[in-house]
Short mmCIF file of C-alpha atoms in Angstrom, two decimals:
data_model
loop_
_atom_site.label_atom_id
_atom_site.label_comp_id
_atom_site.label_asym_id
_atom_site.label_seq_id
_atom_site.Cartn_x
_atom_site.Cartn_y
_atom_site.Cartn_z
CA MET A 107 -4.72 26.78 -7.69
CA ALA A 108 -8.15 24.60 -7.43
CA PHE A 109 -10.48 25.89 -4.69
CA VAL A 110 -11.35 22.39 -2.61
CA LYS A 111 -13.84 21.90 -0.13
CA SER A 112 -13.02 19.94 3.67
CA ASN A 113 -16.45 18.61 3.31
CA ASP A 114 -14.95 16.78 -0.08
CA LEU A 115 -11.74 15.80 1.56
CA GLN A 116 -13.89 14.51 4.55
CA ALA A 117 -15.37 12.47 1.90
CA PHE A 118 -12.77 11.41 0.56
CA LEU A 119 -11.49 10.08 3.70
CA VAL A 120 -15.17 8.00 4.48
CA VAL A 121 -14.25 6.59 0.90
CA ALA A 122 -10.87 5.57 1.05
CA GLN A 123 -10.89 3.86 4.79
CA GLU A 124 -14.68 2.12 3.65
CA GLN A 125 -12.91 1.28 0.25
CA SER A 126 -16.99 1.27 -0.67
CA PHE A 127 -19.21 3.98 -1.49
CA THR A 128 -21.96 1.99 -0.49
CA LYS A 129 -20.95 1.84 3.37
CA ALA A 130 -19.21 5.57 3.00
CA ALA A 131 -21.65 7.08 2.37
CA ALA A 132 -23.94 5.15 5.03
CA ARG A 133 -21.74 6.68 7.71
CA LEU A 134 -21.82 10.28 5.86
CA GLY A 135 -25.87 10.38 5.44
CA VAL A 136 -26.40 10.49 1.68
CA THR A 137 -26.60 8.07 -1.57
CA PRO A 138 -23.98 6.91 -3.22
CA SER A 139 -24.67 7.78 -6.49
CA ALA A 140 -24.29 11.43 -5.14
CA LEU A 141 -21.44 10.52 -2.74
CA SER A 142 -19.80 9.03 -6.17
CA HIS A 143 -20.54 11.94 -8.14
CA SER A 144 -18.85 14.72 -5.60
CA MET A 145 -15.82 11.99 -5.68
CA ARG A 146 -15.41 12.25 -9.06
CA LEU A 147 -16.03 16.27 -9.36
CA LEU A 148 -13.44 16.88 -6.51
CA GLU A 149 -10.43 14.57 -9.75
CA GLU A 150 -11.61 17.15 -11.73
CA ARG A 151 -10.89 20.20 -10.14
CA LEU A 152 -7.18 18.45 -8.01
CA GLY A 153 -6.81 17.36 -11.74
CA ILE A 154 -5.82 13.72 -10.72
CA ARG A 155 -7.80 10.52 -10.20
CA LEU A 156 -7.82 9.59 -6.64
CA LEU A 157 -9.78 6.44 -6.37
CA ALA A 158 -9.55 3.50 -8.54
CA ARG A 159 -13.28 1.57 -9.35
CA THR A 160 -14.20 -2.12 -10.21
CA THR A 161 -17.83 -3.44 -10.48
CA ARG A 162 -17.83 -4.64 -6.25
CA ASN A 163 -15.21 -2.17 -4.63
CA VAL A 164 -13.10 1.51 -4.75
CA SER A 165 -9.29 1.64 -3.92
CA PRO A 166 -7.83 4.60 -3.46
CA THR A 167 -4.87 4.94 -6.08
CA GLN A 168 -1.15 6.43 -5.57
CA ALA A 169 -1.91 9.96 -5.58
CA GLY A 170 -5.39 8.83 -3.40
CA GLU A 171 -2.95 7.46 -0.80
CA ARG A 172 -0.46 9.89 -0.27
CA LEU A 173 -3.56 12.05 -0.08
CA MET A 174 -5.12 10.04 2.80
CA HIS A 175 -1.63 10.38 4.47
CA SER A 176 -1.52 13.46 4.61
CA ILE A 177 -4.73 14.98 5.26
CA GLY A 178 -6.07 12.23 7.56
CA PRO A 179 -3.96 13.11 11.03
CA HIS A 180 -4.86 17.09 10.39
CA PHE A 181 -9.20 15.54 10.37
CA ALA A 182 -7.94 13.33 13.35
CA ALA A 183 -6.59 16.56 15.59
CA ILE A 184 -9.27 18.97 14.60
CA GLY A 185 -11.84 16.08 15.52
CA ALA A 186 -9.40 15.47 19.01
CA SER A 187 -10.09 19.38 19.33
CA ILE A 188 -13.97 20.18 18.84
CA GLU A 189 -14.50 17.11 21.30
CA ALA A 190 -12.33 18.59 23.96
CA LEU A 191 -14.54 21.54 23.57
CA GLY A 192 -16.65 18.63 25.90
CA GLU A 193 -14.69 20.20 28.97
CA LEU A 194 -16.89 23.21 29.37
CA ARG A 195 -19.61 20.59 29.68
CA ASP A 196 -20.86 19.30 33.30
CA THR A 197 -20.71 15.79 31.97
CA PRO A 198 -18.55 14.30 28.94
CA THR A 199 -19.76 13.83 25.46
CA GLY A 200 -18.99 12.04 22.17
CA THR A 201 -18.84 8.91 20.13
CA LEU A 202 -16.13 6.97 20.63
CA ARG A 203 -14.53 4.46 18.32
CA ILE A 204 -13.08 1.13 19.50
CA SER A 205 -11.47 -1.66 16.73
CA CYS A 206 -11.79 -4.67 19.19
CA THR A 207 -12.83 -9.23 18.77
CA ASP A 208 -15.67 -10.32 20.08
CA ASP A 209 -14.05 -12.03 22.81
CA SER A 210 -12.29 -8.36 24.37
CA ILE A 211 -16.37 -7.24 24.16
CA GLU A 212 -17.34 -9.93 26.26
CA MET A 213 -14.35 -10.62 28.28
CA ILE A 214 -13.52 -6.60 29.23
CA ILE A 215 -16.25 -4.69 28.29
CA ARG A 216 -19.92 -6.11 28.48
CA PRO A 217 -19.22 -6.81 32.27
CA ARG A 218 -18.53 -3.70 32.92
CA LEU A 219 -20.69 -2.15 30.01
CA ALA A 220 -23.95 -0.85 32.12
CA SER A 221 -22.42 0.65 35.46
CA PHE A 222 -20.01 3.31 32.61
CA LEU A 223 -23.18 3.58 30.13
CA ALA A 224 -25.19 4.53 33.46
CA THR A 225 -21.35 6.95 35.17
CA TYR A 226 -22.42 8.81 31.24
CA PRO A 227 -25.14 8.68 29.69
CA ASP A 228 -23.74 11.16 26.92
CA ILE A 229 -21.23 9.17 25.65
CA THR A 230 -21.52 7.04 22.46
CA LEU A 231 -19.04 3.82 22.69
CA GLU A 232 -18.77 1.54 19.05
CA PHE A 233 -17.49 -0.72 18.28
CA TYR A 234 -16.09 -3.12 15.20
CA VAL A 235 -15.46 -6.39 15.91
CA ASP A 236 -12.09 -7.11 13.23
CA TYR A 237 -9.38 -9.83 13.94
CA GLY A 238 -7.05 -8.01 11.35
CA PHE A 239 -5.27 -5.99 13.30
CA THR A 240 -6.96 -2.98 12.04
CA ASN A 241 -4.48 0.53 12.02
CA VAL A 242 -6.59 2.52 14.32
CA VAL A 243 -5.16 5.80 13.17
CA GLU A 244 -5.84 5.07 9.32
CA GLN A 245 -9.48 3.68 9.80
CA ARG A 246 -9.66 6.66 12.32
CA PHE A 247 -10.64 4.10 15.91
CA ASP A 248 -10.14 6.21 18.49
CA ALA A 249 -8.34 3.35 20.40
CA GLY A 250 -8.16 -0.73 20.23
CA ILE A 251 -8.06 -3.69 21.90
CA ARG A 252 -5.83 -5.93 21.73
CA LEU A 253 -3.49 -8.45 23.65
CA GLY A 254 -0.30 -7.36 25.05
CA GLU A 255 2.16 -9.45 22.98
CA ALA A 256 0.47 -7.55 19.59
CA LEU A 257 0.65 -4.41 20.59
CA SER A 258 2.22 -1.78 18.17
CA LYS A 259 5.17 -0.07 19.66
CA ASP A 260 4.24 3.56 18.66
CA MET A 261 1.11 2.78 20.42
CA ILE A 262 0.18 4.33 24.28
CA ALA A 263 -1.08 0.83 25.88
CA VAL A 264 -3.00 0.67 28.75
CA ARG A 265 -3.32 -2.80 30.47
CA VAL A 266 -7.46 -3.21 31.01
CA GLY A 267 -7.42 -7.17 31.90
CA PRO A 268 -5.85 -9.85 33.74
CA ASP A 269 -3.65 -12.94 32.25
CA TRP A 270 -5.63 -15.74 30.79
CA ARG A 271 -4.47 -18.77 28.13
CA LEU A 272 -6.19 -20.26 25.89
CA VAL A 273 -7.47 -23.92 26.70
CA VAL A 274 -8.24 -27.29 25.06
CA VAL A 275 -11.84 -28.41 25.46
CA ALA A 276 -14.61 -29.99 23.68
CA SER A 277 -17.93 -32.22 24.80
CA PRO A 278 -18.33 -34.33 27.64
CA ALA A 279 -20.15 -36.83 23.64
CA TYR A 280 -17.52 -35.89 21.70
CA PHE A 281 -15.11 -37.43 24.44
CA ASP A 282 -17.68 -40.27 24.67
CA ALA A 283 -17.00 -41.21 21.55
CA HIS A 284 -13.08 -40.15 21.17
CA PRO A 285 -10.40 -40.88 23.26
CA LYS A 286 -8.72 -37.84 25.41
CA PRO A 287 -5.37 -36.81 24.25
CA LYS A 288 -2.66 -36.79 26.59
CA LYS A 289 -0.19 -34.62 24.79
CA PRO A 290 -0.27 -31.56 22.44
CA ALA A 291 0.45 -33.84 19.19
CA ASP A 292 -2.66 -36.06 19.92
CA ILE A 293 -4.99 -32.88 18.54
CA THR A 294 -3.52 -33.93 15.58
CA ARG A 295 -5.70 -36.72 15.58
CA HIS A 296 -8.56 -35.35 16.28
CA ARG A 297 -11.55 -33.47 14.86
CA CYS A 298 -10.59 -29.85 15.35
CA ILE A 299 -12.43 -26.69 15.43
CA ASN A 300 -10.45 -24.00 13.89
CA ILE A 301 -10.14 -19.97 13.89
CA ARG A 302 -9.30 -18.20 10.81
CA HIS A 303 -8.29 -14.15 11.92
CA ARG A 304 -8.50 -12.46 8.36
CA PRO A 305 -10.37 -13.85 5.33
CA ASN A 306 -6.31 -13.73 3.64
CA GLY A 307 -4.64 -15.28 6.89
CA SER A 308 -3.89 -18.81 7.77
CA ILE A 309 -5.59 -21.03 9.84
CA TYR A 310 -4.52 -19.97 14.31
CA ALA A 311 -2.01 -23.14 15.03
CA TRP A 312 -2.64 -23.86 18.54
CA GLU A 313 -0.14 -22.82 20.36
CA PHE A 314 1.58 -24.68 23.67
CA GLU A 315 4.69 -24.78 25.67
CA ASP A 316 6.77 -26.83 27.53
CA LYS A 317 9.57 -26.20 30.24
CA GLY A 318 9.60 -22.87 29.30
CA LYS A 319 10.20 -23.88 25.46
CA GLU A 320 6.68 -22.94 23.39
CA PHE A 321 5.24 -24.38 20.23
CA SER A 322 2.22 -24.97 18.27
CA VAL A 323 0.31 -27.91 16.87
CA ARG A 324 -2.02 -26.80 13.79
CA GLY A 325 -5.14 -29.48 14.29
CA GLU A 326 -7.24 -30.97 10.99
CA GLY A 327 -11.25 -30.47 11.33
CA PRO A 328 -14.00 -29.74 9.24
CA LEU A 329 -15.13 -26.09 10.56
CA VAL A 330 -13.44 -22.94 10.76
CA PHE A 331 -15.02 -19.93 12.29
CA ASN A 332 -13.78 -16.43 12.75
CA SER A 333 -15.54 -15.80 15.29
CA MET A 334 -14.97 -17.50 19.31
CA THR A 335 -18.02 -17.35 20.07
CA HIS A 336 -19.10 -19.74 16.80
CA VAL A 337 -16.09 -22.43 17.85
CA ILE A 338 -16.60 -21.97 21.62
CA ASN A 339 -20.92 -23.16 20.35
CA ALA A 340 -19.45 -26.33 17.80
CA ALA A 341 -18.01 -27.35 20.96
CA LEU A 342 -20.91 -26.99 22.92
CA ASP A 343 -22.58 -29.17 20.20
CA GLY A 344 -19.90 -31.82 20.25
CA LEU A 345 -18.40 -31.03 16.95
CA GLY A 346 -14.78 -31.31 18.10
CA LEU A 347 -11.93 -29.88 20.61
CA ALA A 348 -11.20 -26.26 20.33
CA TYR A 349 -8.73 -23.80 21.70
CA VAL A 350 -10.80 -21.04 24.01
CA PRO A 351 -10.07 -18.44 25.59
CA GLU A 352 -10.47 -20.29 29.24
CA PRO A 353 -12.78 -16.85 30.95
CA LEU A 354 -14.97 -17.64 27.83
CA VAL A 355 -15.78 -21.48 29.02
CA THR A 356 -15.88 -20.73 32.78
CA GLU A 357 -19.07 -21.93 33.54
CA HIS A 358 -19.26 -24.26 31.08
CA LEU A 359 -16.38 -26.42 32.54
CA ALA A 360 -18.15 -25.47 35.65
CA ALA A 361 -21.07 -26.53 35.14
CA GLY A 362 -19.45 -30.21 32.70
CA ARG A 363 -20.38 -28.69 29.90
CA LEU A 364 -16.97 -28.58 28.61
CA VAL A 365 -14.29 -30.47 29.81
CA ALA A 366 -10.57 -29.06 29.35
CA VAL A 367 -7.42 -31.53 28.29
CA LEU A 368 -4.23 -30.90 28.40
CA ASP A 369 -3.87 -28.35 31.48
CA LYS A 370 -0.53 -28.47 31.77
CA TRP A 371 0.59 -27.34 28.35
CA CYS A 372 -1.95 -24.12 28.58
CA VAL A 373 -0.02 -21.44 30.10
CA PRO A 374 -0.93 -17.62 30.52
CA PHE A 375 0.35 -14.55 28.22
CA ALA A 376 -0.47 -10.86 28.45
CA GLY A 377 -3.68 -9.93 28.54
CA TYR A 378 -5.92 -7.16 26.93
CA HIS A 379 -4.85 -3.41 26.10
CA LEU A 380 -6.59 -0.43 25.37
CA TYR A 381 -3.85 1.09 23.14
CA TYR A 382 -4.06 4.57 20.92
CA PRO A 383 -2.09 7.00 19.21
CA ASN A 384 0.04 9.23 21.31
CA ARG A 385 -2.50 12.60 20.75
CA ARG A 386 -1.98 16.15 22.60
CA GLN A 387 -5.72 16.02 22.82
CA PRO A 388 -7.98 13.41 24.66
CA SER A 389 -11.14 14.21 24.71
CA PRO A 390 -12.44 14.06 28.03
CA ALA A 391 -15.03 11.29 26.83
CA PHE A 392 -11.92 8.98 25.68
CA SER A 393 -9.86 9.95 28.47
CA ALA A 394 -13.31 9.53 31.08
CA LEU A 395 -13.13 5.33 28.75
CA VAL A 396 -9.63 5.10 29.96
CA ALA A 397 -9.91 5.86 33.58
CA TRP A 398 -12.92 3.72 33.68
CA LEU A 399 -11.36 0.62 32.07
CA ARG A 400 -7.72 0.85 33.98
CA GLN A 401 -9.41 1.19 37.69
CA ARG A 402 -10.79 -2.13 36.63
CA THR A 403 -7.88 -4.39 35.76
#
């Protein structure tokens, strides 16, 4: 039986997750060429190809996928056990990796961040902005932040924010040149600033409700972003209608920089939740984060 070093298996997991030798090498603190050489030696020892390489990226083969799903949970458990040793310290310590969206950072994390870091100076928080519903287990995140309606049933979910809604807004200058929509169907006659969450996904449809019945409308426009921050900025610049989280534009609405329309059709929905896999030994750092977010909902 071939002898395989645990470091090589960990490196393989990172390459399979990142699907890039360059990105994986940056995480591991080695050069891409050295990492590629290590993976070839690993494949030679095992006598099977684990990674399919192209000029642009690298991805696990069928055997690589099987190995990744087999050993990944074990390394995650080892990491959790090591982090749990922090209980012997006076204060929690370690790095927590969180998958989230830029608007969840602005609405949930940013208002509480300074206070958390002051209370737990030995904890490092790493946030990865992604609208693609990352599998936190496969990508080795400690947790993710998503809306309640988008959560997988096999995850533990902790509410970390109140219900909120998306609203249709535009600048006063835009409405000086265009009539305000009186009903959701009217947005099809406007320049809409849209968002596409994933490169291969569809443009997000604007969702409304009338007398308990949900429906959606797709507006057309010359601008599509994958970040809500840029959608809001484009609306402030007078470039069209935007469909955005109300908490992120409250100050702009109060100051008159933006104007909301179609208010009665925009209804609240389940707010943000922190979700994570059911683990037996959560680290003290992770427990501290969960408790901190939960007590401030």
